[in-house]
Tab-separated table of C-alpha atoms in Angstrom:
chain	number	residue	atom	x	y	z
A	1	UNK	CA	133.123	-4.685	74.133
A	2	UNK	CA	134.584	-7.984	72.990
A	3	UNK	CA	138.285	-8.886	73.022
A	4	UNK	CA	138.377	-8.772	69.323
A	5	UNK	CA	137.229	-5.246	69.403
A	6	UNK	CA	139.698	-4.368	72.117
A	7	UNK	CA	142.556	-5.874	69.801
A	8	UNK	CA	141.806	-3.819	66.972
A	9	UNK	CA	141.009	-0.597	68.751
A	10	UNK	CA	142.862	2.320	67.552
A	11	UNK	CA	144.155	5.000	69.680
A	12	UNK	CA	141.647	7.574	68.468
A	13	UNK	CA	138.731	5.081	69.234
A	14	UNK	CA	140.204	4.409	72.616
A	15	UNK	CA	140.475	8.039	73.292
A	16	UNK	CA	136.742	8.543	72.165
A	17	UNK	CA	135.546	5.613	74.350
A	18	UNK	CA	137.506	7.061	77.498
A	19	UNK	CA	136.115	10.434	76.876
A	20	UNK	CA	132.575	9.127	76.594
A	21	UNK	CA	132.930	7.084	79.905
A	22	UNK	CA	134.484	10.128	81.721
A	23	UNK	CA	131.595	12.299	80.513
A	24	UNK	CA	129.109	9.661	81.713
A	25	UNK	CA	130.757	9.253	85.104
A	26	UNK	CA	131.319	12.824	85.772
A	27	UNK	CA	133.304	13.990	88.716
A	28	UNK	CA	134.469	10.703	89.908
A	29	UNK	CA	136.780	10.641	86.949
A	30	UNK	CA	138.005	14.334	86.895
A	31	UNK	CA	141.607	13.198	87.711
A	32	UNK	CA	141.869	11.032	84.981
A	33	UNK	CA	143.359	12.185	81.678
A	34	UNK	CA	141.560	10.560	78.730
A	35	UNK	CA	144.968	10.377	76.800
A	36	UNK	CA	146.728	8.542	79.524
A	37	UNK	CA	143.784	6.065	80.038
A	38	UNK	CA	143.606	5.594	76.026
A	39	UNK	CA	147.204	4.991	76.036
A	40	UNK	CA	146.661	2.158	78.601
A	41	UNK	CA	144.015	0.479	76.586
A	42	UNK	CA	146.219	0.554	73.453
A	43	UNK	CA	149.082	-0.793	75.597
A	44	UNK	CA	147.416	-3.554	77.180
A	45	UNK	CA	145.092	-4.896	74.604
A	46	UNK	CA	144.694	-8.480	76.043
A	47	UNK	CA	142.866	-9.198	79.193
A	48	UNK	CA	143.541	-12.904	79.462
A	49	UNK	CA	146.089	-15.530	78.421
A	50	UNK	CA	143.145	-16.919	76.209
A	51	UNK	CA	142.980	-13.671	74.569
A	52	UNK	CA	146.583	-13.950	73.596
A	53	UNK	CA	146.203	-17.635	72.519
A	54	UNK	CA	143.284	-16.629	70.276
A	55	UNK	CA	145.131	-13.793	68.676
A	56	UNK	CA	148.335	-15.924	68.089
A	57	UNK	CA	146.306	-18.875	66.598
A	58	UNK	CA	144.625	-16.552	64.154
A	59	UNK	CA	147.954	-15.273	63.066
A	60	UNK	CA	149.358	-18.681	62.679
A	61	UNK	CA	146.381	-20.218	60.837
A	62	UNK	CA	146.732	-17.048	58.433
A	63	UNK	CA	150.573	-17.778	57.969
A	64	UNK	CA	149.884	-21.462	57.489
A	65	UNK	CA	147.298	-20.761	54.795
A	66	UNK	CA	149.785	-18.392	53.020
A	67	UNK	CA	152.342	-21.036	53.102
A	68	UNK	CA	150.081	-23.860	51.831
A	69	UNK	CA	148.922	-21.525	48.770
A	70	UNK	CA	152.587	-20.655	48.216
A	71	UNK	CA	155.642	-22.371	49.911
A	72	UNK	CA	157.860	-19.294	49.295
A	73	UNK	CA	155.777	-17.571	51.997
A	74	UNK	CA	157.456	-19.552	54.981
A	75	UNK	CA	157.925	-18.314	58.466
A	76	UNK	CA	161.138	-17.930	60.617
A	77	UNK	CA	161.270	-19.511	63.914
A	78	UNK	CA	163.763	-18.081	66.549
A	79	UNK	CA	164.853	-20.426	69.055
A	80	UNK	CA	164.908	-18.916	72.662
A	81	UNK	CA	165.756	-20.110	75.964
A	82	UNK	CA	165.321	-16.834	77.791
A	83	UNK	CA	163.057	-13.686	77.724
A	84	UNK	CA	166.024	-11.383	77.046
A	85	UNK	CA	167.096	-13.535	74.149
A	86	UNK	CA	163.521	-13.493	72.734
A	87	UNK	CA	163.126	-9.700	73.279
A	88	UNK	CA	166.439	-8.977	71.474
A	89	UNK	CA	165.482	-11.324	68.459
A	90	UNK	CA	162.200	-9.662	67.950
A	91	UNK	CA	163.607	-6.116	68.291
A	92	UNK	CA	166.300	-6.880	65.789
A	93	UNK	CA	163.596	-8.238	63.368
A	94	UNK	CA	161.724	-4.969	63.782
A	95	UNK	CA	164.859	-3.004	63.280
A	96	UNK	CA	166.281	-4.918	60.175
A	97	UNK	CA	162.958	-6.164	58.452
A	98	UNK	CA	160.651	-3.359	59.521
A	99	UNK	CA	158.232	-5.960	60.893
A	100	UNK	CA	157.677	-9.248	62.976
A	101	UNK	CA	155.458	-10.588	60.444
A	102	UNK	CA	156.141	-14.265	59.903
A	103	UNK	CA	158.840	-14.212	62.844
A	104	UNK	CA	158.054	-16.804	65.727
A	105	UNK	CA	159.730	-17.546	69.010
A	106	UNK	CA	160.451	-21.117	69.251
A	107	UNK	CA	160.977	-23.220	72.378
A	108	UNK	CA	163.105	-26.096	71.595
A	109	UNK	CA	162.690	-29.157	74.061
A	110	UNK	CA	166.539	-29.752	74.238
A	111	UNK	CA	166.885	-26.070	75.140
A	112	UNK	CA	164.506	-26.136	77.767
A	113	UNK	CA	165.934	-29.445	79.209
A	114	UNK	CA	169.361	-28.328	78.839
A	115	UNK	CA	169.203	-24.542	79.852
A	116	UNK	CA	166.013	-24.129	81.955
A	117	UNK	CA	165.819	-27.107	84.190
A	118	UNK	CA	166.089	-26.095	87.995
A	119	UNK	CA	167.917	-29.455	88.512
A	120	UNK	CA	170.671	-28.645	85.980
A	121	UNK	CA	171.354	-29.421	82.461
A	122	UNK	CA	169.397	-32.668	81.706
A	123	UNK	CA	170.351	-35.003	78.840
A	124	UNK	CA	167.049	-35.647	77.194
A	125	UNK	CA	164.483	-33.018	75.922
A	126	UNK	CA	161.565	-34.761	77.438
A	127	UNK	CA	163.375	-34.841	80.930
A	128	UNK	CA	162.329	-31.251	82.501
A	129	UNK	CA	159.945	-30.284	85.039
A	130	UNK	CA	156.344	-29.523	83.971
A	131	UNK	CA	156.616	-26.124	85.111
A	132	UNK	CA	159.804	-25.296	83.072
A	133	UNK	CA	157.835	-24.328	79.804
A	134	UNK	CA	155.061	-22.298	81.011
A	135	UNK	CA	157.665	-20.412	83.401
A	136	UNK	CA	159.736	-19.819	80.240
A	137	UNK	CA	156.652	-18.723	78.155
A	138	UNK	CA	155.716	-16.350	81.069
A	139	UNK	CA	159.260	-14.830	81.188
A	140	UNK	CA	159.267	-14.463	77.447
A	141	UNK	CA	155.895	-12.623	77.384
A	142	UNK	CA	157.235	-10.308	80.049
A	143	UNK	CA	160.205	-9.316	78.293
A	144	UNK	CA	158.335	-8.637	75.190
A	145	UNK	CA	155.820	-6.546	76.962
A	146	UNK	CA	158.548	-4.579	78.248
A	147	UNK	CA	160.091	-3.948	74.860
A	148	UNK	CA	156.442	-3.026	73.652
A	149	UNK	CA	155.959	-0.659	76.477
A	150	UNK	CA	159.292	0.993	75.886
A	151	UNK	CA	158.778	1.550	72.187
A	152	UNK	CA	155.222	2.589	72.636
A	153	UNK	CA	156.333	5.071	75.067
A	154	UNK	CA	158.408	6.595	72.458
A	155	UNK	CA	155.684	6.929	69.927
A	156	UNK	CA	153.297	8.415	72.491
A	157	UNK	CA	155.696	11.122	73.508
A	158	UNK	CA	156.369	11.777	69.765
A	159	UNK	CA	152.423	12.260	69.574
A	160	UNK	CA	152.305	14.339	72.615
A	161	UNK	CA	155.156	16.589	71.385
A	162	UNK	CA	153.508	16.919	67.912
A	163	UNK	CA	150.216	17.962	69.531
A	164	UNK	CA	151.992	20.343	71.778
A	165	UNK	CA	153.720	22.030	68.913
A	166	UNK	CA	150.378	22.054	66.936
A	167	UNK	CA	151.971	20.001	64.096
A	168	UNK	CA	148.952	17.986	62.818
A	169	UNK	CA	151.168	15.976	60.272
A	170	UNK	CA	153.588	14.693	62.597
A	171	UNK	CA	150.799	13.942	65.176
A	172	UNK	CA	148.959	12.006	62.461
A	173	UNK	CA	152.266	10.091	61.512
A	174	UNK	CA	152.762	9.162	65.206
A	175	UNK	CA	149.194	8.029	65.666
A	176	UNK	CA	149.295	5.957	62.474
A	177	UNK	CA	152.545	4.216	63.834
A	178	UNK	CA	150.744	3.573	67.223
A	179	UNK	CA	147.756	2.019	65.561
A	180	UNK	CA	150.038	-0.256	63.406
A	181	UNK	CA	152.246	-1.087	66.081
A	182	UNK	CA	153.066	-4.814	66.140
């Protein structure tokens, strides 16, 4: 499978894939629950930083084209200097707007220089260690993944509860939310 296929893999297709692998490999996979393995596939859709960059670049290109066609289709940049701040801003966007569409985390040079330097606050945005920005990006990504894991966990629990109760309507609703998760 290619990275693009993994990114768009639905829970049902991930579950089908794991069941096929389990059937093919037999006894060595007896202890693995297909639902749990499919859940991991859905929660960890990127294998490398390059996969993340390609996915993000495609979103940015789409948003730039939409803005070029209609300048009312602007994006919102959310300045962040810490992973927790980024996490809370994105959670708030999802809560109040129902989506993270056209919402970006923005790293400002002065924020990095003033708030993230290991030498203390620096006077100029170009004066920060070369590791400051990559370290901040990694921190933000970690915080965002934690938030995603928590939210997806709630959705998977709702799916399991609906399936255990035999409620196909609620199970379908939960699965649709999992597949559409941003």
